Amino acid sequence: MTDFSYRRRKTSATRVGNILIGGDNPIVIQSMTSTSTMDTPGSVEQIISIVKAGGQLVRLTAQGVREADNLAVISRGVAERGVDVPLVADIHFNPAAAFAAVRAGVAKVRINPGNFVDPGRTFRQLEYTDEEYAAELRRLADAFVPFLEECRQHGTAIRLGVNHGSLSDRIMSRYGDTPEGMVESAMEFLRVAARCNFNDIVISIKASNVVVMTRTVSLLAEAMDREGFRYPLHLGVTEAGDGEDGRVKSAVGIGSLLVDGLGDTIRVSLSEDPASEIPEAARIVDYIGRRADAPAVVVDVEYRPLRSVKTPLVASFEDGDFDGDCRPDLIVDPSAPMLDAADVISMTLEDVADVIDGLKIIYLTSSHPDFVGSMRAALSQLATAGVNVPVIGINNYSNMTAEDVVINASIDMGTLLLEGSLDGIAIGSDTMSAAECCRLAFGILQATRLRITRSEFIACPGCGRTLFDLRTTLQRVRRATGHLKGLKIGVMGCIVNGPGEMADADYGYVGAAAGKVSLYKGKTAIERNIPEDAAIEKLIDLLKDNGDWVEPTSDCQ
């Protein structure tokens, strides 16, 4: 028997100020300020706006001791306005700032295992003997243990935040820039914390690539289970971008993990006003939470993904004014049989085989409250019964806003596509046109890296380190390059979120200094410190030089 019912992974509870993350506590929603941490009034206002939107935890960057010290001033300013919210310091490259943030009284300090002890990727040594590697781990412990003790003394929690593209040379030497390397980067620090009996820890492993992010978090949960660690998990797709694409990427990545019970706190990282992240995170949490009281989904077969086509299809319920590469592959025949997963689950395998006999394509939907769990069970029944034709997953999202459709469909269809269960998807809605539903379907396929039909913008959400107006800049880059198909373009506010964090991008547009931009091809800087008003033209020149430029035409942008 296989139980496909929703249930959360059991974790320990970590206290962060006045809230608990993990255990049996509700999933916590958080965001991060985009103001300078030295701008006390601006930071206070933005924190309050995040809390008013429903945020329960707010992070601020502290790139130096000066900024870390000012967190105490910001905290007092927030309290004076009658707002009680835990503040988190975000640290990169500067352990001294981490210690200062603890003394400033923040509730939690986020450190990156890739650059807390190590200076980041220097590539000075990419081969280590076993003895040298062991010596590096001792050096890690020597630096990390005093920080653990400082946090213990002040009652401060720690987030170990691993990011794709910012792994240490030590990890790179043994694992490369891989999910396994990201997991080991976290586990090195967790083992030290466990030896010191320090348990107020939350862990995150993030990437802009949804496939990498989801695989890595799943591997981390397995690794922690093997070593008896039950620390809570923070989920997020870093540099997701903005608009519908940013929401789809976040919902697919975060939602597919929450569906499997992984995740205790989330952030939807959008290149928009931080308060705009909160309603999207709340939609994800709400939609996942509906599964908690759903009837159990248990079948007498093993789970077996059954995708048969190489490139998943997009189907539409009706014809429409489709544009460019957002045109569906087929229109659903209203007379074609449509199977309900809830019915398939209750059938014997013989009955299933009779129902699918002679079908050239199977349309599968579900009326069960747990859409993903029931679809998994039904797909397993179909696979066991010997189905060998394409299966199109269908859901008609009625009686909900278009914003809810984007999140809910991304979770449902994205989860099943990521694991290889569907040959195609069809999304219906009474609040979105057929063309809008098809664009959403193609966006979900793009987020799962199964079908590329547009440019992807890997853009950080902005913080106190950002060196230009990120939202305006992203819009300018998109207007200039959004018609290009299949390219990944990183738009990063500073060098911290530059070549390392946009490890998956083809090109990069990175803040280098006030009013200055550096351009990257992959991870290589091609031009540095270009005046910002000339940077878009230089980016187009770079695309032309590498044969990646085409003149704009009508597209589904």
JSON list of C-alpha atoms in Angstrom, two decimals, residues 3 17 133 176 185 234 282 334 340 410 414 430 434 442 492 503 549:
[
{"chain": "A", "resi": 3, "resn": "ASP", "atom": "CA", "xyz": [-0.08, 6.51, 1.16]},
{"chain": "A", "resi": 17, "resn": "GLY", "atom": "CA", "xyz": [11.99, 36.24, 19.05]},
{"chain": "A", "resi": 133, "resn": "TYR", "atom": "CA", "xyz": [40.38, 18.56, 4.15]},
{"chain": "A", "resi": 176, "resn": "GLY", "atom": "CA", "xyz": [31.58, 20.80, -7.50]},
{"chain": "A", "resi": 185, "resn": "SER", "atom": "CA", "xyz": [28.01, 22.79, 2.89]},
{"chain": "A", "resi": 234, "resn": "HIS", "atom": "CA", "xyz": [13.27, 27.80, 5.27]},
{"chain": "A", "resi": 282, "resn": "ALA", "atom": "CA", "xyz": [0.09, 33.62, 2.11]},
{"chain": "A", "resi": 334, "resn": "PRO", "atom": "CA", "xyz": [-15.16, 18.39, -25.12]},
{"chain": "A", "resi": 340, "resn": "ASP", "atom": "CA", "xyz": [-11.41, 11.84, -12.39]},
{"chain": "A", "resi": 410, "resn": "SER", "atom": "CA", "xyz": [1.79, 26.44, -10.37]},
{"chain": "A", "resi": 414, "resn": "GLY", "atom": "CA", "xyz": [4.53, 22.22, -11.27]},
{"chain": "A", "resi": 430, "resn": "ASP", "atom": "CA", "xyz": [-13.40, 31.67, -15.15]},
{"chain": "A", "resi": 434, "resn": "ALA", "atom": "CA", "xyz": [-7.74, 31.06, -22.70]},
{"chain": "A", "resi": 442, "resn": "PHE", "atom": "CA", "xyz": [3.98, 27.70, -20.61]},
{"chain": "A", "resi": 492, "resn": "MET", "atom": "CA", "xyz": [21.79, 41.64, -9.71]},
{"chain": "A", "resi": 503, "resn": "ALA", "atom": "CA", "xyz": [25.46, 30.87, -11.46]},
{"chain": "A", "resi": 549, "resn": "TRP", "atom": "CA", "xyz": [20.80, 38.81, -30.51]}
]
